[in-house]
């Protein structure tokens, strides 16, 4: 399934799209919704917008690191998902790597809901419609920027659903392990008290 995403992006976008870098001022449409926000803003708010959306991912790094320090793969996966969702010019490779990292945490995946499975299966729809709407709007001139924006919202919405479900499952697993450790410690203390 993961290789399918790799092949799909290579066929639709090409390999050079992954290696090109676009600055924050680029208004070219991509899979992230930030280009649309920047296009709709007044000029005087552009700097505020760049600082706000560039700084948002950094607000969650320290709380996640404090909570998930015992699970480094879960922490790396969570940080990669956040980077993917808030990236200015995301590609399918970013989400593909996030899904590969997600597979490396099978115990957290076992606790995930069916909603994530639906999101993974449905994410191909906004990607394919994005390519169609892109060609309709920019090549033939018969489309609209809103069509592309809605596909970007759906793509990022599915990514956010997978991330939130993965993080919730990981925190449930952490809570269960902490409770189990606490109960084991209490039973050891009781056995020790009975012997003495």
PDB file of C-alpha atoms in Angstrom:
ATOM      1  CA  UNK A   1       0.000   0.000   0.000  1.00  0.00           C
ATOM      2  CA  UNK A   2       2.840   2.366   0.839  1.00  0.00           C
ATOM      3  CA  UNK A   3       4.573   1.608  -2.446  1.00  0.00           C
ATOM      4  CA  UNK A   4       1.327   2.494  -4.194  1.00  0.00           C
ATOM      5  CA  UNK A   5       1.615   6.058  -2.833  1.00  0.00           C
ATOM      6  CA  UNK A   6       5.220   6.254  -4.063  1.00  0.00           C
ATOM      7  CA  UNK A   7       4.256   5.125  -7.559  1.00  0.00           C
ATOM      8  CA  UNK A   8       1.214   7.410  -7.641  1.00  0.00           C
ATOM      9  CA  UNK A   9       3.244  10.503  -6.835  1.00  0.00           C
ATOM     10  CA  UNK A  10       6.019   9.571  -9.241  1.00  0.00           C
ATOM     11  CA  UNK A  11       3.497   9.112 -12.067  1.00  0.00           C
ATOM     12  CA  UNK A  12       1.441  12.223 -11.289  1.00  0.00           C
ATOM     13  CA  UNK A  13       4.051  14.723 -10.176  1.00  0.00           C
ATOM     14  CA  UNK A  14       7.442  13.388 -11.205  1.00  0.00           C
ATOM     15  CA  UNK A  15      10.589  12.876  -9.210  1.00  0.00           C
ATOM     16  CA  UNK A  16      11.879  16.448  -9.508  1.00  0.00           C
ATOM     17  CA  UNK A  17       8.952  17.813  -7.492  1.00  0.00           C
ATOM     18  CA  UNK A  18      10.330  16.283  -4.310  1.00  0.00           C
ATOM     19  CA  UNK A  19      13.725  17.943  -4.633  1.00  0.00           C
ATOM     20  CA  UNK A  20      12.590  21.467  -5.508  1.00  0.00           C
ATOM     21  CA  UNK A  21      12.239  23.968  -2.703  1.00  0.00           C
ATOM     22  CA  UNK A  22       9.749  26.822  -2.773  1.00  0.00           C
ATOM     23  CA  UNK A  23      10.024  29.774  -0.403  1.00  0.00           C
ATOM     24  CA  UNK A  24       7.257  30.797   1.981  1.00  0.00           C
ATOM     25  CA  UNK A  25       6.195  33.558  -0.393  1.00  0.00           C
ATOM     26  CA  UNK A  26       5.271  31.072  -3.120  1.00  0.00           C
ATOM     27  CA  UNK A  27       1.604  31.197  -4.047  1.00  0.00           C
ATOM     28  CA  UNK A  28       1.672  28.147  -6.284  1.00  0.00           C
ATOM     29  CA  UNK A  29      -1.007  25.582  -5.395  1.00  0.00           C
ATOM     30  CA  UNK A  30       0.124  22.473  -3.522  1.00  0.00           C
ATOM     31  CA  UNK A  31      -1.390  19.874  -1.183  1.00  0.00           C
ATOM     32  CA  UNK A  32      -1.174  22.194   1.812  1.00  0.00           C
ATOM     33  CA  UNK A  33      -3.893  24.778   2.514  1.00  0.00           C
ATOM     34  CA  UNK A  34      -1.450  27.569   3.396  1.00  0.00           C
ATOM     35  CA  UNK A  35      -1.079  28.829  -0.180  1.00  0.00           C
ATOM     36  CA  UNK A  36      -4.820  29.553  -0.289  1.00  0.00           C
ATOM     37  CA  UNK A  37      -4.788  31.407   3.035  1.00  0.00           C
ATOM     38  CA  UNK A  38      -1.850  33.495   1.879  1.00  0.00           C
ATOM     39  CA  UNK A  39      -3.585  34.273  -1.395  1.00  0.00           C
ATOM     40  CA  UNK A  40      -6.728  35.489   0.429  1.00  0.00           C
ATOM     41  CA  UNK A  41      -4.941  37.702   2.978  1.00  0.00           C
ATOM     42  CA  UNK A  42      -4.339  41.402   2.787  1.00  0.00           C
ATOM     43  CA  UNK A  43      -0.689  42.292   2.185  1.00  0.00           C
ATOM     44  CA  UNK A  44      -0.219  43.805   5.622  1.00  0.00           C
ATOM     45  CA  UNK A  45      -1.042  40.446   7.282  1.00  0.00           C
ATOM     46  CA  UNK A  46       1.390  38.283   5.286  1.00  0.00           C
ATOM     47  CA  UNK A  47       4.233  38.541   7.807  1.00  0.00           C
ATOM     48  CA  UNK A  48       1.925  37.762  10.723  1.00  0.00           C
ATOM     49  CA  UNK A  49       0.531  34.788   8.810  1.00  0.00           C
ATOM     50  CA  UNK A  50       4.004  33.399   8.055  1.00  0.00           C
ATOM     51  CA  UNK A  51       5.138  33.726  11.674  1.00  0.00           C
ATOM     52  CA  UNK A  52       1.899  32.263  13.016  1.00  0.00           C
ATOM     53  CA  UNK A  53       1.751  29.178  10.811  1.00  0.00           C
ATOM     54  CA  UNK A  54       5.496  28.574  10.838  1.00  0.00           C
ATOM     55  CA  UNK A  55       5.586  28.675  14.635  1.00  0.00           C
ATOM     56  CA  UNK A  56       2.534  26.524  15.353  1.00  0.00           C
ATOM     57  CA  UNK A  57       4.306  23.136  15.066  1.00  0.00           C
ATOM     58  CA  UNK A  58       6.959  24.217  17.574  1.00  0.00           C
ATOM     59  CA  UNK A  59       4.314  24.752  20.264  1.00  0.00           C
ATOM     60  CA  UNK A  60       3.685  21.008  20.592  1.00  0.00           C
ATOM     61  CA  UNK A  61       7.257  19.695  20.455  1.00  0.00           C
ATOM     62  CA  UNK A  62       8.067  20.107  24.152  1.00  0.00           C
ATOM     63  CA  UNK A  63       4.736  18.735  25.494  1.00  0.00           C
ATOM     64  CA  UNK A  64       4.993  15.704  23.215  1.00  0.00           C
ATOM     65  CA  UNK A  65       8.629  15.132  24.174  1.00  0.00           C
ATOM     66  CA  UNK A  66       7.728  15.264  27.873  1.00  0.00           C
ATOM     67  CA  UNK A  67       4.811  12.874  27.508  1.00  0.00           C
ATOM     68  CA  UNK A  68       6.300  10.379  25.024  1.00  0.00           C
ATOM     69  CA  UNK A  69       9.950  10.255  26.122  1.00  0.00           C
ATOM     70  CA  UNK A  70       9.585   6.541  26.875  1.00  0.00           C
ATOM     71  CA  UNK A  71       8.525   5.776  23.282  1.00  0.00           C
ATOM     72  CA  UNK A  72      10.987   7.335  20.827  1.00  0.00           C
ATOM     73  CA  UNK A  73       9.437   5.835  17.677  1.00  0.00           C
ATOM     74  CA  UNK A  74       6.004   7.130  18.649  1.00  0.00           C
ATOM     75  CA  UNK A  75       7.556  10.534  19.349  1.00  0.00           C
ATOM     76  CA  UNK A  76       9.343  10.631  15.989  1.00  0.00           C
ATOM     77  CA  UNK A  77       6.174   9.541  14.190  1.00  0.00           C
ATOM     78  CA  UNK A  78       4.107  12.199  15.953  1.00  0.00           C
ATOM     79  CA  UNK A  79       6.607  14.944  15.174  1.00  0.00           C
ATOM     80  CA  UNK A  80       6.795  13.845  11.542  1.00  0.00           C
ATOM     81  CA  UNK A  81       2.990  13.902  11.267  1.00  0.00           C
ATOM     82  CA  UNK A  82       2.926  17.430  12.707  1.00  0.00           C
ATOM     83  CA  UNK A  83       5.635  18.519  10.286  1.00  0.00           C
ATOM     84  CA  UNK A  84       3.702  16.983   7.411  1.00  0.00           C
ATOM     85  CA  UNK A  85       0.448  18.684   8.339  1.00  0.00           C
ATOM     86  CA  UNK A  86       1.994  22.128   8.857  1.00  0.00           C
ATOM     87  CA  UNK A  87       4.492  22.039   6.005  1.00  0.00           C
ATOM     88  CA  UNK A  88       4.240  24.895   3.519  1.00  0.00           C
ATOM     89  CA  UNK A  89       4.790  22.742   0.431  1.00  0.00           C
ATOM     90  CA  UNK A  90       3.834  19.172   1.342  1.00  0.00           C
ATOM     91  CA  UNK A  91       4.268  16.239  -0.979  1.00  0.00           C
ATOM     92  CA  UNK A  92       2.918  12.710  -0.954  1.00  0.00           C
ATOM     93  CA  UNK A  93       6.366  11.541   0.118  1.00  0.00           C
ATOM     94  CA  UNK A  94       5.905  13.262   3.475  1.00  0.00           C
ATOM     95  CA  UNK A  95       2.667  11.465   4.231  1.00  0.00           C
ATOM     96  CA  UNK A  96       4.117   8.254   2.843  1.00  0.00           C
ATOM     97  CA  UNK A  97       7.017   8.420   5.299  1.00  0.00           C
ATOM     98  CA  UNK A  98       4.582   9.206   8.123  1.00  0.00           C
ATOM     99  CA  UNK A  99       2.613   6.070   7.252  1.00  0.00           C
ATOM    100  CA  UNK A 100       5.823   4.028   7.183  1.00  0.00           C
ATOM    101  CA  UNK A 101       6.739   5.349  10.629  1.00  0.00           C
ATOM    102  CA  UNK A 102       3.224   4.583  11.816  1.00  0.00           C
ATOM    103  CA  UNK A 103       3.674   0.932  10.840  1.00  0.00           C
ATOM    104  CA  UNK A 104       6.755   0.780  13.079  1.00  0.00           C
ATOM    105  CA  UNK A 105       4.499   1.132  16.154  1.00  0.00           C
ATOM    106  CA  UNK A 106       2.285  -1.964  15.911  1.00  0.00           C
ATOM    107  CA  UNK A 107       1.098  -1.824  19.536  1.00  0.00           C
ATOM    108  CA  UNK A 108      -0.222   1.691  19.042  1.00  0.00           C
ATOM    109  CA  UNK A 109      -1.740   0.727  15.699  1.00  0.00           C
ATOM    110  CA  UNK A 110      -3.611  -2.118  17.367  1.00  0.00           C
ATOM    111  CA  UNK A 111      -5.430   0.438  19.546  1.00  0.00           C
ATOM    112  CA  UNK A 112      -6.378   2.705  16.638  1.00  0.00           C
ATOM    113  CA  UNK A 113     -10.015   3.020  15.562  1.00  0.00           C
ATOM    114  CA  UNK A 114     -11.625   2.108  12.263  1.00  0.00           C
ATOM    115  CA  UNK A 115     -11.767   5.816  11.393  1.00  0.00           C
ATOM    116  CA  UNK A 116      -8.045   5.770  10.610  1.00  0.00           C
ATOM    117  CA  UNK A 117      -8.477   2.828   8.261  1.00  0.00           C
ATOM    118  CA  UNK A 118     -11.219   4.714   6.450  1.00  0.00           C
ATOM    119  CA  UNK A 119      -8.955   7.807   6.256  1.00  0.00           C
ATOM    120  CA  UNK A 120      -6.051   5.772   4.848  1.00  0.00           C
ATOM    121  CA  UNK A 121      -8.295   4.178   2.228  1.00  0.00           C
ATOM    122  CA  UNK A 122      -9.943   7.501   1.338  1.00  0.00           C
ATOM    123  CA  UNK A 123      -6.841   9.645   1.010  1.00  0.00           C
ATOM    124  CA  UNK A 124      -6.382   8.636  -2.626  1.00  0.00           C
ATOM    125  CA  UNK A 125      -9.627  10.437  -3.552  1.00  0.00           C
ATOM    126  CA  UNK A 126      -8.483  14.007  -2.716  1.00  0.00           C
ATOM    127  CA  UNK A 127      -5.077  13.337  -4.266  1.00  0.00           C
ATOM    128  CA  UNK A 128      -6.577  12.249  -7.592  1.00  0.00           C
ATOM    129  CA  UNK A 129      -9.163  15.059  -7.543  1.00  0.00           C
ATOM    130  CA  UNK A 130      -6.395  17.545  -6.715  1.00  0.00           C
ATOM    131  CA  UNK A 131      -4.544  16.551  -9.879  1.00  0.00           C
ATOM    132  CA  UNK A 132      -7.751  16.840 -11.923  1.00  0.00           C
ATOM    133  CA  UNK A 133      -8.687  20.219 -10.449  1.00  0.00           C
ATOM    134  CA  UNK A 134      -5.138  21.481 -10.882  1.00  0.00           C
ATOM    135  CA  UNK A 135      -5.238  20.740 -14.594  1.00  0.00           C
ATOM    136  CA  UNK A 136      -8.755  22.190 -14.897  1.00  0.00           C
ATOM    137  CA  UNK A 137      -7.830  25.437 -13.187  1.00  0.00           C
ATOM    138  CA  UNK A 138      -4.289  26.142 -14.340  1.00  0.00           C
ATOM    139  CA  UNK A 139      -4.103  24.474 -17.736  1.00  0.00           C
ATOM    140  CA  UNK A 140      -7.568  24.803 -19.268  1.00  0.00           C
ATOM    141  CA  UNK A 141      -8.806  27.741 -17.169  1.00  0.00           C
ATOM    142  CA  UNK A 142     -12.210  26.187 -16.542  1.00  0.00           C
ATOM    143  CA  UNK A 143     -11.721  25.370 -12.850  1.00  0.00           C
ATOM    144  CA  UNK A 144     -11.577  27.397  -9.686  1.00  0.00           C
ATOM    145  CA  UNK A 145      -9.077  27.755  -6.837  1.00  0.00           C
ATOM    146  CA  UNK A 146     -11.764  26.656  -4.393  1.00  0.00           C
ATOM    147  CA  UNK A 147     -11.893  23.206  -5.991  1.00  0.00           C
ATOM    148  CA  UNK A 148      -8.204  22.678  -5.291  1.00  0.00           C
ATOM    149  CA  UNK A 149      -8.530  24.140  -1.800  1.00  0.00           C
ATOM    150  CA  UNK A 150     -11.293  21.696  -0.878  1.00  0.00           C
ATOM    151  CA  UNK A 151      -9.102  18.784  -1.967  1.00  0.00           C
ATOM    152  CA  UNK A 152      -6.246  20.189   0.124  1.00  0.00           C
ATOM    153  CA  UNK A 153      -8.567  20.418   3.121  1.00  0.00           C
ATOM    154  CA  UNK A 154      -9.716  16.823   2.626  1.00  0.00           C
ATOM    155  CA  UNK A 155      -6.109  15.583   2.260  1.00  0.00           C
ATOM    156  CA  UNK A 156      -4.976  17.391   5.410  1.00  0.00           C
ATOM    157  CA  UNK A 157      -8.156  16.381   7.232  1.00  0.00           C
ATOM    158  CA  UNK A 158      -7.484  12.702   6.556  1.00  0.00           C
ATOM    159  CA  UNK A 159      -3.877  13.177   7.676  1.00  0.00           C
ATOM    160  CA  UNK A 160      -5.045  14.904  10.865  1.00  0.00           C
ATOM    161  CA  UNK A 161      -7.531  12.114  11.586  1.00  0.00           C
ATOM    162  CA  UNK A 162      -4.771   9.521  11.289  1.00  0.00           C
ATOM    163  CA  UNK A 163      -2.427  11.587  13.482  1.00  0.00           C
ATOM    164  CA  UNK A 164      -4.977  12.274  16.221  1.00  0.00           C
ATOM    165  CA  UNK A 165      -6.070   8.657  16.302  1.00  0.00           C
ATOM    166  CA  UNK A 166      -2.462   7.438  16.415  1.00  0.00           C
ATOM    167  CA  UNK A 167      -1.565   9.867  19.198  1.00  0.00           C
ATOM    168  CA  UNK A 168      -4.674   8.938  21.175  1.00  0.00           C
ATOM    169  CA  UNK A 169      -3.912   5.223  20.814  1.00  0.00           C
ATOM    170  CA  UNK A 170      -0.313   5.798  21.898  1.00  0.00           C
ATOM    171  CA  UNK A 171      -1.417   7.752  24.963  1.00  0.00           C
ATOM    172  CA  UNK A 172      -3.925   5.023  25.859  1.00  0.00           C
ATOM    173  CA  UNK A 173      -1.126   2.479  25.612  1.00  0.00           C
ATOM    174  CA  UNK A 174       1.123   4.635  27.788  1.00  0.00           C
ATOM    175  CA  UNK A 175      -1.627   5.051  30.374  1.00  0.00           C
ATOM    176  CA  UNK A 176      -2.296   1.296  30.455  1.00  0.00           C
ATOM    177  CA  UNK A 177       1.412   0.558  30.940  1.00  0.00           C
ATOM    178  CA  UNK A 178       1.715   3.139  33.725  1.00  0.00           C
ATOM    179  CA  UNK A 179      -1.310   1.714  35.550  1.00  0.00           C
ATOM    180  CA  UNK A 180       0.085  -1.814  35.173  1.00  0.00           C
ATOM    181  CA  UNK A 181       3.466  -0.747  36.530  1.00  0.00           C
ATOM    182  CA  UNK A 182       1.782   0.996  39.457  1.00  0.00           C
ATOM    183  CA  UNK A 183      -0.286  -2.095  40.296  1.00  0.00           C
ATOM    184  CA  UNK A 184       2.785  -4.327  40.064  1.00  0.00           C
ATOM    185  CA  UNK A 185       4.682  -2.006  42.385  1.00  0.00           C
ATOM    186  CA  UNK A 186       1.808  -2.008  44.881  1.00  0.00           C
ATOM    187  CA  UNK A 187       1.610  -5.812  44.834  1.00  0.00           C
ATOM    188  CA  UNK A 188       5.377  -6.060  45.405  1.00  0.00           C
ATOM    189  CA  UNK A 189       5.088  -3.640  48.327  1.00  0.00           C
ATOM    190  CA  UNK A 190       2.252  -5.696  49.847  1.00  0.00           C
ATOM    191  CA  UNK A 191       4.259  -8.913  49.516  1.00  0.00           C
ATOM    192  CA  UNK A 192       7.240  -7.219  51.105  1.00  0.00           C
ATOM    193  CA  UNK A 193       5.062  -5.900  53.966  1.00  0.00           C
ATOM    194  CA  UNK A 194       3.576  -9.351  54.579  1.00  0.00           C
ATOM    195  CA  UNK A 195       7.030 -10.961  54.784  1.00  0.00           C
ATOM    196  CA  UNK A 196       8.270  -8.400  57.293  1.00  0.00           C
TER     197      UNK A 196
END
